Amino acid sequence: MDLNEFYFLAKLATQITDSKISLITTVDNNEPKPVAEYGILFDQIPRFVSFSWQFLDSKKDIVTFQNFEEEPGFQKNRQFLPDFPIQFFLGIPIIRNKKDGLVMGHLSIFDDKPKILNQSQIQLLTEITSRISDLICQKPIELPTDELILQGRNPGDEPLSLFGSSQAISEIQKLQKELRASETAFRGNFDNAAVGMALIDENGKWLKVNKRVCEIVGYTESELMQLTFQDITHPEDLNADLSYLEELVADKRKFYQMEKRYFHKNGNTVYIILAVSMVKTEEGKVNYFVSQIIDITEWKLVEQKLKIALAKNQAILDASTLVSIITTDAEGTITDFNNGAEKMLGYNSDELIGKFTPEILHIESEIESRSKLLTSEYNQTIEGFNVLVYNAKIGKPNTLEWIYKRKDGSTFPVLISITAMKQNEKISGYLGVALDISELKKAEAEIQSLLDITNEQNHRLKNFTNIVSHNLRSHSFGISGMMDILQKSYPDYFQNEMMQLLFGATENLKLTIEDLTAVIKVNLAQENYELIDIGQVVRKNIESLALQILESKLKIEVNLSSPLLVRGIPAYLDSIALNLMTNAIKYKANDRSSFLKISGAYKNKFVVIQFEDNGQGIDLKKHGDKLFGMYKTFHENREARGVGLFISKNQIETMGGKIEVESTVGTGTKFTVFLPYE
């Protein structure tokens, strides 16, 4: 028998049924063996044979599945052929003769679409199986050159026939085998390619896709088969893609390549490079398009970030009109010169970029002086552009004051910071940022002048303090002493109203001079700071005030960790604690048991100390803005002079702290002192 006719009959069966695959098998020792096939790759043949045999076995009747999805074992059966979703199956037994009814094999037809065959198609297929039976039974013979192998008609009633010599058909068979081998290799390369590959029909429908395409767009193969490439192409890229396809079909180009965007199944945009070629039929019609797809989404995202970064850098360069920003290459040639540099130096960027180094902006004598200093420091000759960037080159801080020279020759002071720019750990250039400090230098000179004046005034104030604390105080105490002697010697004189007023004025003068001396000493204090335990200061003052505390029946509760250290002036801390504790005694409430709670803790960079009492309280709405003023009192206490809180506030602020107060009339007062401990 001639195998070439079997292949022809297999192909003819697919044409009659408008199907994609057919298979002819024979039965040998109750085992199916393939004889011929159409539309099946070589490596797929065993699976198609097994699939057919599970339904046919030795059946003598036609077996048909018009729609496999409606069959109970559909999913299980699909596992046989995962690469080809079978929807239609037809199996016709090949019987030797009507008398013995021996089943010699089967003709099987497969398709990926459901279908119903008409009676005419069934009849033609029956004739084909009859011819196959004859071929199996006859002995192998050489066919005449012009022998008609088969005649018949397809469903459209068109004649079908095949003529040829044995040699010609053998050659065809050889080509078919080579084609199948080529198809197998192509299929392997297609499925396992690192890039996306797809076959698309002339309407844009996906015919075949590999796994990489599915990964790129997020759809499964079956989902893509229901779509066209137009469905997932970004609208802005579609017209260009279709225009290229039209040129391809019109033979104006052999292939095209473009960058375009797909929509991923999850809605994200996927950037790809698409390369498309075309395969035509013998008649010159489009068979299908071959697309190769490379995912460049990550590259595009990096590119976008880079563009944004470059745009920001350029915006910074352009917007920095008050700062000079100059970049150079590794040899020192200027590569960037921003608007600020143009405004500051009077040059246009085109005059300097690619032509000069920043040396042109410096005074020669200053470069030479700096060169000598660096040469001596590093024991090597450092000159020219290296003088400006050497520290940056070796990784040291490089921010210095320089004198810049404008295009018109005028000069001005600048503060320049130079940084080495690197690529792959290799210096590719330098970045210099300069700030005009002319106004800063002017302000610095003015501040120095003010400091000189302030120092002079402080010196005079110290002299005044000495006069107040020594001379005036001596005279005041002299007058006060004389008044005491007069009062003892002539007591009758002091019955006179004028003498009583004079005596009172003398005492007030003495107290005023003492207060002024205390305040001035606070403002001019230059005592050394020490680490002091607040607990010890509080305990010392409790001992000093023991008699007053006992007489006032004030209960003092101390809750301070030990040690609770602050950095301050011992005399000031002693004065602050004394003032706040004596205030609690002076202004205690007379209608209830009185207490003073002293507590402290570390908070941020401060030690926070609180003095909380339940005394008379202060009307802060009325007196809050003058609470710490000098000679301000808020109760009818004859001992109050209005100096203690004023001095305490100045002492606290001198040590870098602050004081806050909370108070309610009739409830009590809480002073909170913040003092640095570092």
XYZ file of C-alpha atoms in Angstrom:
678
model
C 0.000 0.000 0.000
C 1.128 3.538 -0.673
C 1.319 5.717 2.442
C 1.062 8.880 0.356
C -2.588 8.130 -0.397
C -3.316 7.646 3.306
C -1.971 11.167 4.011
C -4.068 12.510 1.189
C -7.203 10.824 2.569
C -6.481 12.211 6.038
C -6.223 15.728 4.616
C -9.364 15.200 2.528
C -11.300 14.217 5.685
C -10.431 17.562 7.333
C -11.525 19.475 4.240
C -14.878 17.678 4.086
C -15.633 18.464 7.758
C -13.912 21.871 7.837
C -11.781 20.629 10.727
C -8.142 21.102 11.707
C -6.891 17.584 12.520
C -7.435 14.020 11.297
C -5.814 10.703 12.156
C -5.824 7.248 10.509
C -4.948 4.296 12.753
C -4.836 0.520 12.280
C -5.311 -2.163 14.952
C -2.489 -4.633 15.514
C -2.844 -7.167 18.360
C -5.584 -5.026 19.803
C -3.220 -1.991 19.904
C -3.774 1.165 17.801
C -0.969 2.273 15.491
C -0.860 5.532 13.508
C -0.767 5.238 9.729
C -1.260 8.812 8.576
C -2.332 12.164 10.038
C -3.022 15.728 9.060
C -2.501 18.892 11.193
C -0.677 17.032 13.969
C 2.919 17.704 14.982
C 5.113 14.639 15.208
C 5.447 14.761 19.008
C 1.656 15.055 19.430
C 0.724 11.870 17.559
C 0.856 9.445 20.552
C -1.494 11.653 22.601
C -4.051 11.923 19.787
C -3.900 8.149 19.293
C -4.494 7.544 23.011
C -7.311 10.066 23.106
C -9.093 8.408 20.179
C -8.619 4.863 21.425
C -10.299 5.534 24.795
C -13.567 6.220 22.953
C -13.262 3.875 19.953
C -11.505 0.681 21.068
C -13.093 -2.010 18.775
C -16.409 -0.224 18.273
C -18.113 -0.898 14.907
C -20.346 2.188 15.050
C -19.538 5.841 14.405
C -18.672 7.724 17.634
C -19.429 11.482 17.664
C -18.993 14.240 20.258
C -20.413 17.406 18.749
C -19.530 19.554 21.818
C -17.083 18.103 24.311
C -17.834 20.763 26.964
C -21.249 19.170 27.439
C -19.711 15.768 28.195
C -19.319 14.711 31.883
C -15.647 13.786 31.518
C -14.726 16.923 29.596
C -12.037 18.277 31.980
C -10.437 14.866 32.437
C -10.300 14.283 28.675
C -8.704 17.681 28.072
C -5.687 16.614 30.077
C -4.689 14.364 27.155
C -4.168 17.344 24.863
C -3.554 20.555 26.827
C -2.124 22.274 23.729
C -5.276 21.699 21.639
C -8.682 22.395 23.274
C -10.788 19.669 21.570
C -14.447 20.615 21.211
C -15.459 18.229 18.351
C -14.554 14.551 17.842
C -15.661 12.010 15.217
C -14.499 8.364 15.055
C -15.437 6.055 12.114
C -14.433 2.350 12.172
C -12.528 0.911 9.183
C -14.192 -2.505 8.516
C -12.602 -5.163 6.286
C -15.872 -6.407 4.705
C -19.511 -6.604 5.584
C -19.432 -10.363 6.047
C -16.942 -10.739 8.885
C -17.224 -7.129 10.188
C -13.584 -7.106 11.349
C -12.469 -3.627 12.577
C -9.052 -2.939 11.083
C -8.679 0.658 12.373
C -10.343 4.056 12.626
C -10.556 7.436 10.958
C -10.631 10.136 13.675
C -11.355 13.844 13.140
C -10.755 16.636 15.699
C -11.538 20.386 15.898
C -11.432 23.139 18.529
C -14.961 24.276 17.704
C -18.280 22.450 18.244
C -20.044 21.374 15.028
C -22.783 19.214 13.559
C -22.106 17.258 10.317
C -24.750 16.797 7.664
C -25.614 13.508 5.962
C -23.612 14.358 2.850
C -20.452 14.840 4.904
C -21.023 11.553 6.763
C -21.479 9.753 3.435
C -18.211 11.136 2.038
C -16.365 10.130 5.182
C -17.828 6.612 4.935
C -16.525 6.370 1.361
C -13.093 7.487 2.579
C -13.033 4.730 5.236
C -14.039 2.227 2.558
C -11.107 3.358 0.411
C -8.793 3.122 3.441
C -10.041 -0.451 4.015
C -9.208 -1.344 0.422
C -5.735 0.178 0.722
C -5.019 -1.756 3.911
C -6.093 -5.064 2.328
C -4.240 -4.742 -0.981
C -0.561 -5.602 -1.436
C 1.996 -2.823 -1.916
C 2.239 -1.989 -5.641
C 3.737 0.783 -7.691
C 1.080 3.080 -9.069
C 1.150 4.184 -12.713
C 2.319 7.704 -13.330
C -1.124 9.032 -14.196
C -3.240 6.766 -11.989
C -6.213 8.540 -10.418
C -5.937 7.798 -6.695
C -9.289 9.195 -5.568
C -12.260 11.093 -6.831
C -15.039 12.557 -4.799
C -16.776 15.772 -3.786
C -16.509 18.009 -0.702
C -19.551 19.512 1.140
C -19.630 22.381 -1.396
C -20.083 19.807 -4.171
C -16.655 20.677 -5.637
C -14.643 17.814 -7.187
C -11.570 16.584 -5.313
C -8.849 14.524 -6.924
C -5.136 13.769 -6.742
C -2.816 12.567 -9.522
C 0.850 11.731 -9.350
C 3.650 9.238 -9.803
C 5.092 7.118 -7.028
C 8.377 9.037 -7.226
C 6.627 12.397 -7.005
C 4.477 11.325 -4.088
C 7.545 9.894 -2.315
C 9.218 13.269 -2.712
C 6.110 14.948 -1.301
C 6.174 12.554 1.626
C 9.829 13.397 2.275
C 9.042 17.100 2.238
C 6.107 16.536 4.566
C 8.330 14.756 7.074
C 10.891 17.542 6.869
C 8.088 20.041 7.314
C 6.802 18.235 10.384
C 10.291 18.173 11.884
C 10.661 21.869 11.143
C 7.266 22.537 12.703
C 8.288 20.617 15.832
C 11.486 22.653 16.159
C 9.595 25.897 15.521
C 6.989 24.969 18.115
C 9.679 24.303 20.732
C 11.408 27.597 20.005
C 8.068 29.401 19.906
C 6.806 28.082 23.245
C 10.075 28.471 25.147
C 11.282 31.780 23.715
C 12.514 34.375 26.241
C 10.557 37.040 24.360
C 6.856 37.087 23.678
C 5.839 35.455 20.366
C 2.413 35.368 18.789
C 0.625 34.505 15.551
C -2.172 36.940 14.645
C -4.668 36.793 11.775
C -5.358 39.649 9.378
C -8.162 40.979 11.608
C -5.922 41.201 14.680
C -7.226 38.046 16.389
C -4.689 36.103 18.407
C -4.151 32.662 16.831
C -1.297 31.400 18.939
C 0.698 32.892 21.824
C 3.555 31.605 23.940
C 3.807 31.746 27.722
C 5.865 34.926 27.722
C 3.092 36.897 25.985
C 0.635 35.738 28.651
C 3.068 36.850 31.388
C 3.518 40.274 29.787
C -0.186 41.133 29.475
C -1.562 39.050 32.366
C -4.130 37.056 30.333
C -4.301 33.294 29.989
C -3.960 31.799 26.513
C -7.689 31.003 26.302
C -8.571 34.572 27.381
C -6.332 36.055 24.703
C -7.911 33.834 22.047
C -11.162 35.742 22.632
C -9.490 39.134 22.049
C -7.736 41.032 19.292
C -4.519 42.956 19.702
C -6.576 46.133 19.167
C -8.497 45.367 22.377
C -5.431 45.679 24.599
C -3.468 48.327 22.656
C -3.277 51.855 24.062
C -5.517 54.122 21.907
C -2.679 56.584 21.305
C -0.521 53.831 19.740
C -3.187 52.002 17.740
C -3.267 54.155 14.581
C 0.497 53.920 14.099
C 0.370 50.138 14.552
C -2.470 49.725 12.028
C -0.710 52.002 9.523
C 2.405 49.832 9.676
C 0.254 46.707 9.160
C -1.338 48.242 6.065
C 2.113 48.966 4.616
C 3.139 45.390 5.401
C 0.120 43.947 3.588
C 0.712 46.295 0.643
C 4.330 45.042 0.385
C 5.641 48.546 1.136
C 7.791 47.057 3.874
C 8.928 43.537 4.824
C 8.595 44.054 8.571
C 8.207 46.833 11.099
C 9.336 47.567 14.626
C 7.835 50.080 17.036
C 7.557 50.985 20.686
C 3.989 50.790 21.956
C 1.828 50.227 25.010
C -0.510 47.404 25.992
C -3.059 47.414 28.781
C -2.321 44.685 31.326
C -5.297 42.668 32.551
C -5.048 44.497 35.910
C -5.322 47.873 34.160
C -1.649 48.856 34.341
C 0.211 50.112 31.290
C 2.823 47.769 29.805
C 5.548 49.229 27.566
C 6.840 46.928 24.815
C 8.987 46.822 21.702
C 6.999 45.113 18.938
C 8.514 43.531 15.816
C 6.062 42.228 13.185
C 6.534 40.229 9.964
C 3.995 38.564 7.676
C 3.403 35.082 6.227
C 1.366 34.843 2.995
C -0.366 31.982 1.223
C 0.634 30.790 -2.219
C -2.139 32.959 -3.571
C -0.542 36.054 -2.000
C -3.153 36.485 0.714
C -2.303 37.141 4.358
C -1.966 33.856 6.210
C -0.940 35.348 9.567
C 1.363 37.900 11.178
C 4.289 36.879 13.374
C 4.792 39.228 16.339
C 7.767 39.353 18.677
C 7.152 41.253 21.922
C 9.787 42.502 24.397
C 8.629 43.927 27.738
C 10.466 47.200 28.479
C 8.194 48.459 31.262
C 10.954 48.493 33.896
C 13.281 50.347 31.536
C 10.579 52.935 30.793
C 9.826 53.480 34.484
C 13.525 53.978 35.199
C 13.749 56.299 32.187
C 10.769 58.328 33.438
C 12.281 58.624 36.923
C 15.575 59.701 35.372
C 13.825 62.340 33.243
C 11.994 63.641 36.312
C 15.251 63.782 38.272
C 17.035 65.564 35.420
C 14.135 67.994 35.057
C 14.223 68.725 38.785
C 17.980 69.243 38.675
C 17.635 71.559 35.707
C 14.832 73.440 37.441
C 17.031 73.844 40.510
C 19.887 75.082 38.337
C 17.627 77.535 36.518
C 15.799 78.713 39.629
C 18.912 79.259 41.742
C 19.487 82.847 40.644
C 21.028 83.841 43.991
C 23.500 80.942 44.050
C 26.267 80.198 41.570
C 26.301 76.538 40.510
C 29.177 75.453 38.261
C 30.050 71.904 37.207
C 33.195 70.687 35.474
C 34.501 67.474 33.981
C 37.290 65.537 35.685
C 39.953 67.746 34.040
C 38.260 70.941 35.201
C 36.617 72.213 32.010
C 33.309 73.946 32.812
C 30.274 71.891 31.717
C 27.401 73.786 33.419
C 27.028 77.436 34.382
C 23.628 78.291 35.861
C 21.611 81.519 35.782
C 22.813 82.432 39.255
C 26.432 82.198 38.104
C 25.642 84.366 35.074
C 23.954 86.977 37.267
C 26.680 86.874 39.919
C 29.722 86.956 37.612
C 28.517 88.792 34.506
C 29.450 86.014 32.071
C 27.128 84.298 29.601
C 27.320 80.506 29.991
C 28.321 80.091 26.320
C 31.439 82.159 26.985
C 32.807 79.645 29.496
C 31.270 76.174 28.953
C 33.730 73.846 27.244
C 36.402 76.589 27.085
C 37.693 77.475 30.551
C 38.211 76.107 34.055
C 36.892 77.966 37.141
C 40.402 79.399 37.634
C 39.296 82.265 35.397
C 36.965 83.397 38.202
C 39.684 83.538 40.908
C 42.444 85.983 41.849
C 45.872 84.645 40.920
C 47.495 85.682 44.201
C 44.851 83.790 46.178
C 45.373 80.632 44.045
C 49.150 80.886 44.572
C 48.765 81.363 48.333
C 46.442 78.375 48.607
C 48.807 76.324 46.390
C 51.721 76.929 48.799
C 49.580 75.942 51.768
C 48.391 72.649 50.172
C 51.860 71.810 48.823
C 53.290 72.192 52.306
C 50.437 70.250 53.964
C 50.520 67.243 51.607
C 54.233 67.354 50.691
C 53.553 67.383 46.946
C 53.122 70.045 44.300
C 49.477 71.109 44.009
C 48.719 73.906 41.569
C 46.245 75.191 38.995
C 42.716 73.755 39.038
C 43.783 71.117 41.598
C 44.169 73.878 44.182
C 40.378 74.396 44.040
C 39.323 70.740 44.172
C 42.116 68.811 45.873
C 40.344 68.299 49.213
C 37.165 67.190 47.412
C 39.262 64.794 45.319
C 40.657 63.052 48.415
C 37.284 63.014 50.191
C 37.821 65.855 52.671
C 35.380 68.717 53.366
C 36.010 71.520 50.930
C 34.025 74.614 51.917
C 36.140 77.771 51.968
C 35.934 81.527 51.586
C 37.336 82.811 48.286
C 37.367 86.029 46.301
C 35.498 85.835 42.973
C 36.405 88.095 40.043
C 33.585 89.306 37.783
C 33.866 89.726 34.028
C 34.296 93.490 34.537
C 37.219 92.901 36.939
C 35.422 93.777 40.184
C 35.771 91.365 43.084
C 33.589 90.156 45.943
C 33.793 87.519 48.709
C 32.068 84.123 48.273
C 31.675 80.919 50.255
C 32.323 77.962 47.911
C 31.517 74.292 48.577
C 33.084 71.848 46.098
C 31.982 68.211 45.785
C 33.394 65.407 43.643
C 30.832 63.750 41.317
C 31.348 60.014 40.804
C 30.269 57.281 38.405
C 31.111 53.687 39.345
C 33.311 54.995 42.177
C 35.371 57.028 39.698
C 35.431 60.842 39.729
C 33.655 62.143 36.638
C 33.646 65.827 37.521
C 33.172 68.448 40.219
C 30.244 70.523 41.467
C 30.905 73.967 42.918
C 28.184 75.922 44.744
C 29.051 79.524 45.632
C 27.172 82.053 47.749
C 27.871 85.783 47.612
C 28.709 86.747 51.222
C 29.316 90.456 50.623
C 26.301 91.428 52.718
C 27.255 88.828 55.314
C 30.734 90.292 55.571
C 29.250 93.773 55.869
C 26.871 92.572 58.587
C 29.765 90.778 60.288
C 31.714 94.036 60.401
C 28.690 95.869 61.785
C 28.166 93.149 64.412
C 31.815 93.371 65.432
C 31.423 97.114 65.778
C 28.323 96.607 67.923
C 30.161 94.015 70.015
C 32.961 96.491 70.586
C 30.419 99.113 71.654
C 28.607 96.559 73.832
C 31.843 95.512 75.497
C 32.618 99.168 76.195
C 29.123 99.686 77.595
C 29.433 96.546 79.706
C 32.707 97.863 81.044
C 31.039 101.143 81.970
C 28.085 99.263 83.452
C 30.467 97.241 85.594
C 31.997 100.480 86.812
C 28.506 101.764 87.551
C 27.758 98.528 89.405
C 30.849 99.047 91.502
C 29.723 102.591 92.266
C 26.225 101.385 93.159
C 27.371 98.412 95.155
C 30.224 100.190 96.926
C 30.054 103.988 96.961
C 26.262 104.524 96.939
C 25.720 101.572 99.235
C 28.358 102.952 101.632
C 26.760 106.379 101.611
C 23.300 104.860 102.041
C 24.385 102.762 104.996
C 26.169 105.867 106.416
C 22.999 107.914 106.263
C 20.973 105.024 107.675
C 23.515 104.625 110.516
C 23.419 108.324 111.332
C 19.621 108.186 111.443
C 19.833 105.272 113.916
C 22.207 107.263 116.157
C 19.958 110.319 116.026
C 16.912 108.207 116.877
C 18.648 106.706 119.899
C 20.168 110.039 121.019
C 17.166 112.266 120.450
C 14.077 110.069 120.412
C 11.824 113.062 120.892
C 12.850 114.456 117.496
C 11.368 111.397 115.801
C 7.969 112.176 117.194
C 7.991 114.832 114.521
C 6.204 113.744 111.357
C 8.953 115.137 109.103
C 11.645 113.101 110.890
C 9.576 109.920 110.555
C 9.233 110.493 106.817
C 12.983 111.141 106.538
C 13.738 107.907 108.417
C 11.391 105.927 106.145
C 12.930 107.444 103.008
C 16.402 106.481 104.234
C 15.364 102.840 104.744
C 13.679 102.704 101.294
C 16.833 104.114 99.645
C 18.925 101.373 101.294
C 16.570 98.620 100.128
C 16.366 100.038 96.563
C 20.153 100.143 96.238
C 20.353 96.521 97.442
C 17.716 95.431 94.867
C 19.439 97.263 91.995
C 22.764 95.736 92.967
C 21.255 92.224 92.921
C 19.643 92.732 89.493
C 22.776 94.190 87.881
C 24.896 91.373 89.249
C 22.563 88.833 87.582
C 22.899 90.494 84.168
C 26.671 90.828 84.392
C 27.411 87.464 86.008
C 30.338 85.521 84.574
C 30.370 82.716 87.086
C 31.407 79.219 86.057
C 28.761 76.574 85.318
C 28.751 73.341 87.291
C 26.785 70.085 87.414
C 24.484 70.541 90.411
C 22.059 68.156 92.100
C 18.711 69.948 92.443
C 17.792 67.733 95.391
C 20.717 69.015 97.422
C 19.790 72.638 96.650
C 16.193 72.067 97.788
C 17.209 70.266 100.994
C 19.695 73.046 101.865
C 16.988 75.711 101.565
C 14.463 73.644 103.569
C 17.032 73.556 106.393
C 17.642 77.326 106.107
C 13.887 78.069 106.242
C 13.117 75.490 108.939
C 11.896 78.077 111.497
C 9.645 79.887 108.981
C 8.256 76.580 107.711
C 7.493 75.493 111.271
C 5.792 78.792 112.156
C 3.683 78.772 108.952
C 2.740 75.110 109.445
C 3.544 74.543 105.729
C 3.899 70.886 104.765
C 6.631 70.368 102.142
C 6.642 67.215 99.994
C 9.781 66.555 97.897
C 9.721 64.077 95.009
C 13.069 64.345 93.221
C 15.143 61.486 91.843
C 18.690 61.308 93.157
C 20.718 62.656 91.625
C 18.768 65.113 89.406
C 21.586 67.043 87.740
C 21.517 70.349 85.866
C 24.321 72.457 84.432
C 24.062 75.871 86.052
C 25.404 78.507 88.435
C 25.168 77.336 92.071
C 24.314 80.764 93.517
C 21.521 81.239 90.981
C 19.961 77.840 91.669
C 20.079 78.518 95.401
C 18.419 81.927 94.894
C 15.680 80.491 92.625
C 14.764 77.720 95.069
C 14.784 80.160 98.005
C 12.515 82.680 96.223
C 9.929 80.106 95.124
C 9.850 78.428 98.534
C 9.536 81.705 100.493
C 6.716 82.753 98.124
C 4.808 79.607 99.142
C 5.291 80.583 102.795
C 4.362 84.273 102.306
C 1.238 83.633 100.259
C -0.155 80.517 101.936
C -3.907 80.290 102.544
C -5.018 80.908 106.130
C -8.262 78.933 105.892
C -6.797 75.482 105.202
C -3.774 73.284 105.729
C -1.023 74.483 103.410
C 1.412 72.394 101.364
C 4.227 72.815 98.858
C 5.035 69.947 96.466
C 8.456 69.992 94.811
C 8.985 67.479 91.963
C 11.304 67.070 89.011
C 12.104 64.879 85.996
C 14.093 64.805 82.751
C 12.117 65.890 79.686
C 13.755 66.210 76.246
C 16.897 68.331 76.825
C 15.680 69.872 80.081
C 15.253 69.091 83.742
C 11.736 70.193 84.645
C 11.254 71.266 88.311
C 7.800 72.126 89.667
C 6.904 74.103 92.826
C 3.181 73.553 93.416
C 1.291 75.042 96.416
C -2.328 75.437 97.525
C -1.951 79.040 98.598
C -3.850 82.232 97.748
C -3.180 82.003 93.991
C -2.759 84.825 91.471
C -5.284 86.318 89.055
C -3.307 85.700 85.830
C -5.906 87.385 83.634
C -5.341 90.572 85.594
C -1.641 90.308 86.485
C -0.198 87.664 84.133
C 1.618 90.097 81.805
C 3.431 91.809 84.712
C 3.958 88.811 86.989
C 7.733 88.824 86.545
C 8.101 92.618 86.464
C 10.241 94.492 88.942
C 8.465 95.932 91.992
C 5.207 94.173 91.015
C 3.176 92.765 93.939
C -0.261 91.168 93.851
C -1.260 90.683 97.507
C -1.560 92.861 100.615
C 1.607 91.428 102.126
C 3.805 94.086 103.721
C 6.923 91.957 103.239
C 6.408 91.761 99.449
C 8.817 93.931 97.436
C 8.243 92.600 93.880
C 11.888 91.768 93.226
C 12.180 88.006 93.852
C 10.346 86.707 90.740
C 12.038 89.331 88.555
C 15.480 88.208 89.698
C 14.585 84.495 89.484
C 13.353 84.828 85.887
C 16.573 86.638 84.875
C 18.713 84.012 86.591
C 16.839 81.131 84.881
C 17.106 82.732 81.423
C 20.791 83.514 81.963
C 21.359 79.752 82.421
C 19.466 78.988 79.178
C 16.161 77.983 80.778
C 12.648 79.342 81.148
C 9.887 79.584 83.792
C 6.137 79.082 83.382
C 3.277 79.625 85.822
C -0.242 78.251 86.329
C -2.438 79.770 89.010
C -6.037 80.056 90.169
C -7.179 82.490 92.848
C -8.196 80.607 95.976
C -6.752 77.293 94.713
C -2.992 77.681 94.431
C -0.036 78.240 92.139
C 2.390 76.028 90.202
C 5.741 77.357 88.953
C 7.508 75.155 86.370
C 11.215 75.749 85.834
C 13.015 74.358 82.738
C 16.812 74.098 83.048
C 19.244 72.462 80.576
C 21.179 69.457 81.845
C 23.698 69.254 78.983
